[in-house]
Structure formats: C-alpha cells, structure tokens
Amino acid sequence: MFDKQKDAFDRFKKRAFKDTDGDFEDGGTVNAVTRKRNRTITFTVLLILAALAFVVWRFTQPPQAPSNVNQDVGFGAIVTDDFTDKDNQSALTFQQDKINQIEQSLARFEGTLSRFGQSLTSELENIKQANERDNASQLTELEQKMQQKLDEVDALKLQLETQ
C-alpha cells in the first residue's frame, strides 16, 4: 500500500545521507561536505519543528472574541426637567476646579520666578563686591610697587649724594 512512498523515501535517504567517498588526502574536503550536509539537515529539521510548533500554538489559542461595533448613540428626550441645570452646574464645577488648579500652578510659578530673581540679584551683588575687592587689591598692589620704586629712587639719590 505504501510501497511507492517507501521506495521514494529510501531513494531520498540514500541520496541525502550517503557518505562522501574520497581518499585519505581528501579528508578535509570530505569533512567540509559532511559538515555542510549535517547543517542543512539540522536546519531543515528545526525549521519543520518550528513550523509544527507554530501551527499547534495557533490552533490551541482560544478564539478571539468578535469586536463590538460601536453604534452611534441616539440622544432622546431630556430625562428630567432639571437635567439641563444639573449638567450646567457640573460643567461649571469642572471649569472652576480647572481654574483653581491653574491659579495654584501660576502661584507656584510666580514664587519660583521670584526666588530665581532674588537669586540672580544676590549673585550680581556678590559679583560686584568681588570685583570691587579685586580692584582694591590691584590698586593696593600698584601702590606698593610704586612705593618700592620711590624707595629705590630715594636710595639711589642717597648713594649719589654720598659719592
């Protein structure tokens, strides 16, 4: 009954799994061909197993629920007489809450901005004071150098007078 299939499989097996013939000197070539054949067979088997695993996984998943089609909601008549008043009050309350949040954020921002301005002002004052100290120290240093030069000139005058 399966003789043809068995014969075809045997021919395939002989062709695919036959060892390469070669001499001792051709050992490297024979090993390379055998390695290539083994890799091809391994890759094919792994590919078939992966495909089978995917098919089994796909069929064992629960069926997806059909998506609900959203239908447009038709608005009917107002339920009660005070619905509009309540709706307006709700909207006003929401808006007031938003306004309060924005005011709080603005107050925090103003405080941060004020602190930043004060920090910049104090830093500018520190820079001015440091600049004044630096200028004063440079002026003092120049005065000392000038005084040294004057002392040297006076010393030279004394030497000239004594000679």
CSV table of C-alpha atoms in Angstrom, one decimal:
chain,number,residue,atom,x,y,z
A,1,MET,CA,0.0,0.0,0.0
A,2,PHE,CA,2.8,2.5,0.9
A,3,ASP,CA,5.4,0.8,-1.2
A,4,LYS,CA,5.9,3.7,-3.6
A,5,GLN,CA,6.3,6.1,-0.8
A,6,LYS,CA,8.7,3.8,1.0
A,7,ASP,CA,10.8,3.4,-2.2
A,8,ALA,CA,10.8,7.2,-2.7
A,9,PHE,CA,11.9,7.7,0.9
A,10,ASP,CA,14.6,5.1,0.6
A,11,ARG,CA,16.0,6.8,-2.6
A,12,PHE,CA,15.9,10.2,-0.9
A,13,LYS,CA,17.6,8.7,2.2
A,14,LYS,CA,20.4,7.1,0.1
A,15,ARG,CA,20.9,10.4,-1.8
A,16,ALA,CA,20.8,12.7,1.2
A,17,PHE,CA,22.6,10.6,3.8
A,18,LYS,CA,25.3,9.0,1.7
A,19,ASP,CA,28.8,9.5,2.9
A,20,THR,CA,31.2,11.2,0.5
A,21,ASP,CA,33.8,8.9,-1.0
A,22,GLY,CA,37.3,10.1,-1.0
A,23,ASP,CA,40.9,9.2,-0.4
A,24,PHE,CA,42.8,9.9,2.8
A,25,GLU,CA,44.3,13.1,1.2
A,26,ASP,CA,40.8,14.4,0.6
A,27,GLY,CA,39.9,14.2,4.3
A,28,GLY,CA,39.5,18.0,4.7
A,29,THR,CA,37.1,18.2,1.7
A,30,VAL,CA,35.1,15.2,2.8
A,31,ASN,CA,34.8,16.7,6.3
A,32,ALA,CA,33.6,20.0,4.9
A,33,VAL,CA,31.0,18.3,2.7
A,34,THR,CA,29.8,16.2,5.5
A,35,ARG,CA,29.6,19.2,7.9
A,36,LYS,CA,27.6,21.1,5.3
A,37,ARG,CA,25.2,18.2,4.8
A,38,ASN,CA,24.7,17.8,8.5
A,39,ARG,CA,24.0,21.5,9.0
A,40,THR,CA,21.5,21.5,6.1
A,41,ILE,CA,19.7,18.5,7.6
A,42,THR,CA,19.7,20.1,11.1
A,43,PHE,CA,18.3,23.4,9.8
A,44,THR,CA,15.6,21.7,7.8
A,45,VAL,CA,14.5,19.6,10.8
A,46,LEU,CA,14.5,22.6,13.1
A,47,LEU,CA,12.5,24.6,10.6
A,48,ILE,CA,9.9,21.9,10.3
A,49,LEU,CA,9.7,21.6,14.1
A,50,ALA,CA,9.3,25.3,14.4
A,51,ALA,CA,6.5,25.3,11.8
A,52,LEU,CA,4.7,22.5,13.6
A,53,ALA,CA,5.1,24.2,16.9
A,54,PHE,CA,3.6,27.4,15.4
A,55,VAL,CA,0.7,25.5,14.0
A,56,VAL,CA,0.0,23.8,17.3
A,57,TRP,CA,0.3,27.0,19.2
A,58,ARG,CA,-2.0,28.8,16.7
A,59,PHE,CA,-4.7,26.1,17.0
A,60,THR,CA,-4.6,25.9,20.8
A,61,GLN,CA,-5.2,29.6,21.3
A,62,PRO,CA,-8.7,30.5,22.4
A,63,PRO,CA,-10.8,32.0,19.7
A,64,GLN,CA,-10.8,35.8,19.6
A,65,ALA,CA,-13.9,37.5,20.7
A,66,PRO,CA,-15.6,39.4,17.9
A,67,SER,CA,-15.1,43.1,18.2
A,68,ASN,CA,-18.1,45.1,19.3
A,69,VAL,CA,-19.1,47.5,16.7
A,70,ASN,CA,-19.8,50.9,18.3
A,71,GLN,CA,-23.2,52.2,17.3
A,72,ASP,CA,-24.0,55.8,17.4
A,73,VAL,CA,-25.9,56.7,20.5
A,74,GLY,CA,-29.1,58.4,19.7
A,75,PHE,CA,-29.9,61.0,22.3
A,76,GLY,CA,-33.5,61.0,23.2
A,77,ALA,CA,-35.6,63.5,25.2
A,78,ILE,CA,-34.3,65.0,28.4
A,79,VAL,CA,-34.8,62.6,31.3
A,80,THR,CA,-35.9,65.2,33.8
A,81,ASP,CA,-36.7,68.8,33.9
A,82,ASP,CA,-33.7,69.8,36.0
A,83,PHE,CA,-31.3,67.8,33.8
A,84,THR,CA,-30.0,71.0,32.0
A,85,ASP,CA,-29.4,72.8,35.3
A,86,LYS,CA,-27.5,69.8,36.7
A,87,ASP,CA,-25.5,69.4,33.6
A,88,ASN,CA,-24.6,73.1,33.5
A,89,GLN,CA,-23.7,73.0,37.2
A,90,SER,CA,-21.5,70.0,36.7
A,91,ALA,CA,-19.7,71.8,33.8
A,92,LEU,CA,-19.2,74.9,35.9
A,93,THR,CA,-17.9,72.9,38.8
A,94,PHE,CA,-15.4,71.2,36.5
A,95,GLN,CA,-14.3,74.5,35.0
A,96,GLN,CA,-13.9,76.1,38.4
A,97,ASP,CA,-11.7,73.1,39.5
A,98,LYS,CA,-9.6,73.7,36.4
A,99,ILE,CA,-9.3,77.4,37.1
A,100,ASN,CA,-8.3,76.7,40.7
A,101,GLN,CA,-5.6,74.2,39.5
A,102,ILE,CA,-4.3,76.8,37.0
A,103,GLU,CA,-4.2,79.5,39.7
A,104,GLN,CA,-2.3,77.2,42.1
A,105,SER,CA,0.2,76.4,39.3
A,106,LEU,CA,0.6,80.1,38.5
A,107,ALA,CA,1.2,81.0,42.2
A,108,ARG,CA,3.9,78.3,42.4
A,109,PHE,CA,5.4,79.6,39.2
A,110,GLU,CA,5.4,83.2,40.5
A,111,GLY,CA,7.1,82.0,43.7
A,112,THR,CA,9.7,80.1,41.7
A,113,LEU,CA,10.3,83.1,39.5
A,114,SER,CA,10.6,85.5,42.5
A,115,ARG,CA,13.1,83.2,44.1
A,116,PHE,CA,15.1,83.0,40.9
A,117,GLY,CA,15.1,86.8,40.5
A,118,GLN,CA,16.3,87.2,44.1
A,119,SER,CA,19.0,84.6,43.5
A,120,LEU,CA,20.1,86.4,40.4
A,121,THR,CA,20.1,89.8,42.2
A,122,SER,CA,22.2,88.4,45.1
A,123,GLU,CA,24.6,86.7,42.7
A,124,LEU,CA,25.0,90.0,40.9
A,125,GLU,CA,25.7,91.8,44.2
A,126,ASN,CA,28.3,89.1,45.0
A,127,ILE,CA,30.0,89.6,41.7
A,128,LYS,CA,30.1,93.4,42.1
A,129,GLN,CA,31.6,93.0,45.6
A,130,ALA,CA,34.2,90.6,44.4
A,131,ASN,CA,35.0,93.0,41.5
A,132,GLU,CA,35.4,95.9,43.9
A,133,ARG,CA,37.7,93.8,46.2
A,134,ASP,CA,39.7,92.7,43.2
A,135,ASN,CA,40.1,96.3,42.0
A,136,ALA,CA,41.0,97.4,45.5
A,137,SER,CA,43.6,94.7,45.9
A,138,GLN,CA,45.1,95.6,42.5
A,139,LEU,CA,45.2,99.2,43.4
A,140,THR,CA,46.9,98.4,46.7
A,141,GLU,CA,49.4,96.2,44.9
A,142,LEU,CA,50.1,99.0,42.4
A,143,GLU,CA,50.6,101.5,45.3
A,144,GLN,CA,53.0,99.1,47.0
A,145,LYS,CA,55.0,98.7,43.8
A,146,MET,CA,55.1,102.5,43.3
A,147,GLN,CA,56.2,103.0,46.8
A,148,GLN,CA,59.0,100.4,46.3
A,149,LYS,CA,60.1,102.2,43.2
A,150,LEU,CA,60.1,105.5,45.0
A,151,ASP,CA,62.1,103.9,47.8
A,152,GLU,CA,64.6,102.6,45.3
A,153,VAL,CA,64.8,106.1,43.7
A,154,ASP,CA,65.4,107.6,47.1
A,155,ALA,CA,68.1,105.0,47.9
A,156,LEU,CA,69.8,105.8,44.6
A,157,LYS,CA,69.6,109.6,45.4
A,158,LEU,CA,71.3,108.9,48.7
A,159,GLN,CA,74.0,106.9,47.0
A,160,LEU,CA,74.7,109.7,44.5
A,161,GLU,CA,74.8,112.3,47.3
A,162,THR,CA,77.3,110.3,49.3
A,163,GLN,CA,79.6,109.8,46.4
